[in-house]
């Protein structure tokens, strides 16, 4: 998702353009806690502000998007400086006109030469105003074109790699007692890619026929922010070298999604794993597929994919910001509820 042109991320987080990653994360934690919806249930704007802070953090941590934002801010500052200089010059011309009008009031008659001089000055002011308006319009058109071009370039380069991809974990708690909460699961799978811990859905169940017995099995749904992370986790299912011993990792739909298959066949995912900091196992690595999960749907359509893959649909005007953000948040909440229901239905089988 590309939000350049809607607001200044640096100003929103209260940091400078020289801020490093730890400064960005620190500012986000402080600001987000103050406006968290759970802490502000009576503030209808809390969810909107929390979403904007999260978006600002994600885009500033992305070097490519941050470079685009810095270019835009530089253009805005340069344009403001030009307008300030033009305003000073125009003010001087207006002062001169006012002085001429005062002189006219003191004199009951005016010679032809004085009249011509005043007319020339008025024409000069009108011409200067017209020229300034044209410059502002050209600058605004150029700036909007630059932002849209950068958005299109970013979208064409990243494509579906930024698609959120869900996977399912299944394991025996007696064999993996270290995986008892969302935090431990996020730590385990964090080696493959970025994960939003708040979206992890964990379910533990006692043995069949023994509802009062301690939980024996656990199932979790984890959403990777990028498809390469989910691809690596599924490929490493059960591998002791990646600390996934006795942990079965599969695609949420039971089968590899179509968009992942296309990326793998085109070689894009293999190229990404060679360039990554930690190698991602090949898709041919052994993976235990559940008989029950094979009957579920084959493709999970993430609600935010269309917005991220089509940044042109995001208007640069401030009047569209609240509407789009509210719709996006509702879609994400609906997706979370759907994943929770599917996880419960699978566990009940």
Coordinates of C-alpha atoms in Angstrom, one line a residue:
X1 CA 0.0 0.0 0.0
X2 CA 1.3 3.3 -1.0
X3 CA 0.2 6.3 1.1
X4 CA 2.6 9.0 -0.2
X5 CA 0.8 12.2 -0.7
X6 CA -1.8 11.8 2.1
X7 CA 0.3 12.9 5.1
X8 CA 3.9 13.3 6.3
X9 CA 5.0 10.1 8.1
X10 CA 7.9 11.9 9.8
X11 CA 5.6 14.5 11.2
X12 CA 3.0 11.9 12.2
X13 CA 5.6 9.9 14.2
X14 CA 7.4 13.1 15.5
X15 CA 10.8 12.2 14.1
X16 CA 13.2 13.7 11.6
X17 CA 14.2 12.4 8.2
X18 CA 17.5 11.2 9.6
X19 CA 15.8 8.9 12.0
X20 CA 17.0 5.3 12.1
X21 CA 15.0 2.1 12.3
X22 CA 15.2 1.9 16.1
X23 CA 14.1 5.6 16.3
X24 CA 11.1 4.8 14.1
X25 CA 10.0 1.8 16.1
X26 CA 10.4 3.6 19.4
X27 CA 8.3 6.6 18.2
X28 CA 5.7 4.2 16.8
X29 CA 5.4 2.4 20.2
X30 CA 4.9 5.6 22.1
X31 CA 2.4 7.1 19.7
X32 CA 0.4 3.9 19.1
X33 CA -0.1 3.2 22.8
X34 CA -1.6 6.7 23.3
X35 CA -4.2 6.1 20.5
X36 CA -4.8 2.4 20.8
X37 CA -8.5 1.7 20.2
X38 CA -8.7 -0.6 23.2
X39 CA -7.5 2.3 25.4
X40 CA -9.8 4.8 23.8
X41 CA -13.1 3.0 23.3
X42 CA -15.0 6.4 23.3
X43 CA -12.8 8.1 20.7
X44 CA -14.1 7.3 17.2
X45 CA -10.9 8.7 15.7
X46 CA -8.6 6.4 17.7
X47 CA -8.7 3.5 15.2
X48 CA -8.0 5.8 12.3
X49 CA -5.0 7.3 14.0
X50 CA -3.7 3.9 15.1
X51 CA -3.9 2.7 11.5
X52 CA -2.1 5.7 10.2
X53 CA 0.7 5.2 12.7
X54 CA 1.1 1.6 11.7
X55 CA 1.1 2.5 8.0
X56 CA 3.8 5.2 8.7
X57 CA 6.0 2.7 10.5
X58 CA 5.7 0.1 7.8
X59 CA 6.5 2.4 4.9
X60 CA 9.4 4.2 6.7
X61 CA 11.0 0.8 7.4
X62 CA 10.7 0.0 3.6
X63 CA 13.8 1.6 2.0
X64 CA 12.1 1.9 -1.4
X65 CA 9.0 3.6 -0.2
X66 CA 10.9 5.8 2.2
X67 CA 13.1 7.0 -0.7
X68 CA 9.9 8.0 -2.6
X69 CA 8.6 9.8 0.4
X70 CA 11.9 11.7 0.8
X71 CA 11.7 12.7 -2.8
X72 CA 8.2 14.0 -2.5
X73 CA 9.0 16.0 0.7
X74 CA 12.0 17.5 -1.0
X75 CA 9.8 18.7 -3.9
X76 CA 7.2 20.1 -1.5
X77 CA 9.8 22.1 0.4
X78 CA 11.3 23.4 -2.8
X79 CA 7.9 24.5 -4.0
X80 CA 7.1 26.2 -0.7
X81 CA 10.4 28.1 -0.9
X82 CA 9.7 29.3 -4.4
X83 CA 6.3 30.5 -3.4
X84 CA 7.7 32.3 -0.4
X85 CA 10.2 34.2 -2.6
X86 CA 7.4 35.0 -5.1
X87 CA 5.2 36.3 -2.3
X88 CA 7.9 38.6 -1.1
X89 CA 8.4 40.0 -4.6
X90 CA 4.6 40.4 -5.0
X91 CA 4.3 42.1 -1.7
X92 CA 6.9 44.6 -2.8
X93 CA 4.9 45.3 -5.9
X94 CA 1.7 45.7 -3.9
X95 CA 3.3 48.1 -1.5
X96 CA 4.5 50.2 -4.4
X97 CA 0.9 50.3 -5.8
X98 CA -0.5 51.4 -2.4
X99 CA 2.1 54.1 -2.2
X100 CA 1.1 55.3 -5.6
X101 CA -2.6 55.4 -4.6
X102 CA -1.8 57.4 -1.6
X103 CA 0.1 59.9 -3.7
X104 CA -2.9 60.1 -6.0
X105 CA -5.2 61.1 -3.2
X106 CA -2.9 64.0 -2.2
X107 CA -3.0 65.3 -5.7
X108 CA -6.2 66.7 -7.3
X109 CA -4.8 66.4 -10.8
X110 CA -2.6 63.9 -12.5
X111 CA -0.5 64.4 -15.5
X112 CA -0.6 62.0 -18.5
X113 CA 2.9 60.7 -17.6
X114 CA 1.8 59.8 -14.1
X115 CA -1.3 58.0 -15.4
X116 CA 0.8 56.0 -17.8
X117 CA 3.2 55.1 -15.1
X118 CA 0.4 53.9 -12.8
X119 CA -1.1 51.8 -15.6
X120 CA 2.2 50.2 -16.3
X121 CA 2.6 49.3 -12.7
X122 CA -0.9 47.8 -12.4
X123 CA -0.3 45.8 -15.6
X124 CA 3.0 44.5 -14.2
X125 CA 1.2 43.4 -11.0
X126 CA -1.5 41.6 -13.0
X127 CA 1.1 39.9 -15.1
X128 CA 3.1 38.8 -12.1
X129 CA 0.0 37.4 -10.5
X130 CA -0.8 35.4 -13.7
X131 CA 2.7 34.1 -13.9
X132 CA 2.7 32.9 -10.3
X133 CA -0.6 31.1 -10.7
X134 CA 0.8 29.3 -13.8
X135 CA 3.9 28.3 -11.9
X136 CA 2.0 26.9 -9.0
X137 CA -0.3 24.9 -11.3
X138 CA 2.7 23.4 -13.2
X139 CA 4.5 22.5 -10.0
X140 CA 1.4 20.8 -8.6
X141 CA 0.9 18.8 -11.8
X142 CA 4.6 17.8 -11.9
X143 CA 4.5 16.7 -8.2
X144 CA 1.4 14.6 -8.7
X145 CA 2.9 12.9 -11.8
X146 CA 6.1 12.1 -9.9
X147 CA 4.3 10.5 -7.0
X148 CA 2.1 8.4 -9.3
X149 CA 5.1 7.3 -11.4
X150 CA 6.9 6.2 -8.3
X151 CA 3.9 4.4 -7.1
X152 CA 3.5 2.5 -10.4
X153 CA 7.2 1.7 -10.5
X154 CA 7.0 0.3 -6.9
X155 CA 3.9 -1.8 -7.7
X156 CA 5.4 -3.2 -11.0
X157 CA 8.7 -4.2 -9.2
X158 CA 7.2 -5.9 -6.1
X159 CA 4.0 -7.3 -7.7
X160 CA 2.4 -10.1 -5.6
X161 CA 5.5 -10.6 -3.5
X162 CA 3.9 -8.2 -0.9
X163 CA 0.7 -10.3 -0.7
X164 CA -0.1 -11.3 2.8
X165 CA 0.0 -15.2 2.9
X166 CA -1.5 -17.3 5.7
X167 CA -0.1 -20.7 6.8
X168 CA -1.3 -23.3 9.3
X169 CA 0.7 -24.9 12.1
X170 CA -0.2 -28.2 13.8
X171 CA 1.8 -29.8 16.5
X172 CA 1.6 -32.0 19.7
X173 CA 2.1 -29.8 22.9
X174 CA 3.9 -32.6 24.7
X175 CA 6.5 -32.7 22.0
X176 CA 6.7 -28.9 21.6
X177 CA 6.0 -27.4 25.0
X178 CA 7.8 -24.2 24.0
X179 CA 5.0 -23.2 21.6
X180 CA 2.2 -22.3 24.0
X181 CA 1.4 -18.7 23.0
X182 CA 1.3 -16.3 20.0
X183 CA 4.6 -14.7 21.0
X184 CA 6.6 -18.0 20.9
X185 CA 5.0 -18.8 17.5
X186 CA 5.9 -15.4 16.1
X187 CA 9.5 -15.8 17.4
X188 CA 9.8 -19.3 15.8
X189 CA 8.5 -18.2 12.3
X190 CA 10.1 -14.8 12.4
X191 CA 13.2 -16.4 10.8
X192 CA 11.3 -16.7 7.5
X193 CA 9.8 -13.2 7.3
X194 CA 7.8 -10.4 8.9
X195 CA 4.7 -11.4 10.9
X196 CA 2.0 -9.4 12.6
X197 CA 1.7 -11.1 15.9
X198 CA -1.7 -9.5 16.5
X199 CA -3.2 -11.6 13.6
X200 CA -2.0 -15.0 14.9
X201 CA -4.9 -17.3 15.8
X202 CA -3.9 -20.1 18.3
X203 CA -6.2 -22.9 19.3
X204 CA -5.5 -25.7 21.8
X205 CA -7.7 -28.7 22.4
X206 CA -7.8 -31.6 24.9
X207 CA -7.8 -35.2 23.7
X208 CA -11.0 -36.5 22.1
X209 CA -13.4 -37.8 24.7
X210 CA -11.5 -36.2 27.6
X211 CA -12.7 -32.6 27.8
X212 CA -11.2 -32.1 31.2
X213 CA -7.8 -33.4 30.3
X214 CA -4.9 -31.0 29.7
X215 CA -4.6 -29.8 26.0
X216 CA -2.7 -32.1 23.8
X217 CA -2.8 -30.7 20.3
X218 CA -2.4 -27.1 19.1
X219 CA -3.3 -25.4 15.8
X220 CA -2.4 -21.9 14.7
X221 CA -3.0 -19.7 11.8
X222 CA -0.1 -17.3 11.0
X223 CA -0.2 -14.5 8.3
X224 CA 3.1 -13.5 6.7
X225 CA 3.3 -10.0 5.4
X226 CA 5.1 -11.3 2.3
X227 CA 4.6 -14.4 0.3
X228 CA 8.3 -15.4 0.4
X229 CA 8.1 -15.8 4.2
X230 CA 5.2 -18.2 4.0
X231 CA 6.8 -20.0 1.1
X232 CA 10.0 -20.6 3.2
X233 CA 8.1 -21.7 6.3
X234 CA 6.0 -24.3 4.4
X235 CA 9.2 -25.6 2.7
X236 CA 10.9 -26.0 6.0
X237 CA 8.0 -27.9 7.6
X238 CA 9.3 -30.6 10.1
X239 CA 13.0 -29.6 9.6
X240 CA 15.0 -29.9 12.8
X241 CA 17.6 -27.5 11.4
X242 CA 15.1 -24.7 11.3
X243 CA 13.7 -25.7 14.8
X244 CA 10.5 -27.0 13.2
X245 CA 10.9 -30.6 14.5
X246 CA 7.4 -32.1 15.1
X247 CA 5.8 -29.0 13.7
X248 CA 3.7 -29.4 10.5
X249 CA 3.5 -26.2 8.4
X250 CA 1.1 -26.1 5.5
X251 CA -0.8 -23.5 3.4
X252 CA -4.0 -22.5 5.0
X253 CA -6.1 -23.8 2.1
X254 CA -4.4 -27.2 2.2
X255 CA -2.7 -26.7 -1.2
X256 CA -0.2 -24.2 -2.6
X257 CA -2.1 -21.0 -3.8
X258 CA -2.2 -20.3 -7.5
X259 CA -0.3 -17.0 -7.1
X260 CA 2.5 -18.8 -5.2
X261 CA 2.7 -21.5 -7.8
X262 CA 3.1 -18.8 -10.6
X263 CA 5.9 -17.1 -8.6
X264 CA 7.7 -20.3 -8.0
X265 CA 7.5 -21.5 -11.6
X266 CA 8.7 -18.1 -12.9
X267 CA 11.7 -18.4 -10.6
X268 CA 11.0 -15.2 -8.6
X269 CA 10.7 -16.9 -5.3
X270 CA 14.0 -18.8 -5.9
X271 CA 15.7 -15.6 -6.8
X272 CA 14.4 -13.9 -3.6
X273 CA 15.6 -16.8 -1.4
X274 CA 19.1 -16.6 -2.9
X275 CA 19.2 -12.8 -2.2
X276 CA 17.7 -13.1 1.3
X277 CA 19.8 -13.0 4.6
X278 CA 18.7 -16.6 5.5
X279 CA 18.2 -19.2 2.8
X280 CA 14.6 -20.4 2.2
X281 CA 14.2 -24.2 1.7
X282 CA 13.1 -25.3 -1.8
X283 CA 9.4 -26.1 -2.3
X284 CA 10.3 -29.7 -2.9
X285 CA 11.4 -30.1 0.8
X286 CA 9.3 -32.8 2.7
X287 CA 6.1 -31.4 4.1
X288 CA 3.4 -33.4 6.0
X289 CA 0.0 -32.4 4.6
X290 CA -3.0 -33.0 6.8
X291 CA -5.8 -35.2 5.4
X292 CA -8.4 -32.8 7.0
X293 CA -6.8 -29.7 5.6
X294 CA -6.9 -31.0 2.0
X295 CA -10.6 -30.7 1.9
X296 CA -10.6 -26.9 2.6
X297 CA -10.5 -24.2 -0.1
X298 CA -7.5 -23.8 -2.3
X299 CA -7.1 -20.1 -2.3
X300 CA -7.2 -17.4 0.4
X301 CA -8.0 -14.0 -1.1
X302 CA -6.5 -11.5 1.3
X303 CA -8.6 -8.3 1.6
X304 CA -5.7 -5.8 1.4
X305 CA -4.1 -7.3 -1.7
X306 CA -6.1 -5.2 -4.2
X307 CA -5.3 -2.0 -2.4
X308 CA -1.6 -2.8 -2.3
X309 CA -1.3 -4.0 -5.9
X310 CA -3.2 -0.9 -7.2
X311 CA -1.8 2.2 -5.5
X312 CA -3.3 4.3 -8.3
X313 CA -6.7 3.8 -6.6
X314 CA -5.5 5.8 -3.6
X315 CA -6.4 9.4 -4.2
X316 CA -3.9 12.1 -3.2
X317 CA -6.7 14.3 -1.9
X318 CA -7.3 14.5 1.8
X319 CA -11.0 14.0 1.5
X320 CA -10.6 10.3 0.6
X321 CA -8.2 9.3 3.4
X322 CA -10.8 8.6 6.1
X323 CA -13.2 6.7 3.9
X324 CA -10.5 4.4 2.4
X325 CA -8.9 3.7 5.8
X326 CA -12.2 2.8 7.4
X327 CA -13.0 0.4 4.6
X328 CA -9.6 -1.2 4.7
X329 CA -9.8 -1.7 8.5
X330 CA -13.3 -3.3 8.1
X331 CA -12.0 -5.6 5.4
X332 CA -9.0 -6.7 7.6
X333 CA -11.3 -7.3 10.6
X334 CA -13.7 -9.4 8.5
X335 CA -10.7 -11.5 7.2
X336 CA -9.5 -12.1 10.8
X337 CA -13.0 -13.3 11.8
X338 CA -13.2 -15.6 8.8
X339 CA -9.8 -17.2 9.6
X340 CA -10.9 -17.7 13.3
X341 CA -14.1 -19.4 12.2
X342 CA -12.3 -21.7 9.7
X343 CA -9.7 -22.6 12.4
X344 CA -12.6 -23.5 14.8
X345 CA -14.4 -25.6 12.2
X346 CA -11.3 -27.5 11.4
X347 CA -10.6 -28.2 15.1
X348 CA -14.2 -29.4 15.6
X349 CA -13.9 -32.0 12.9

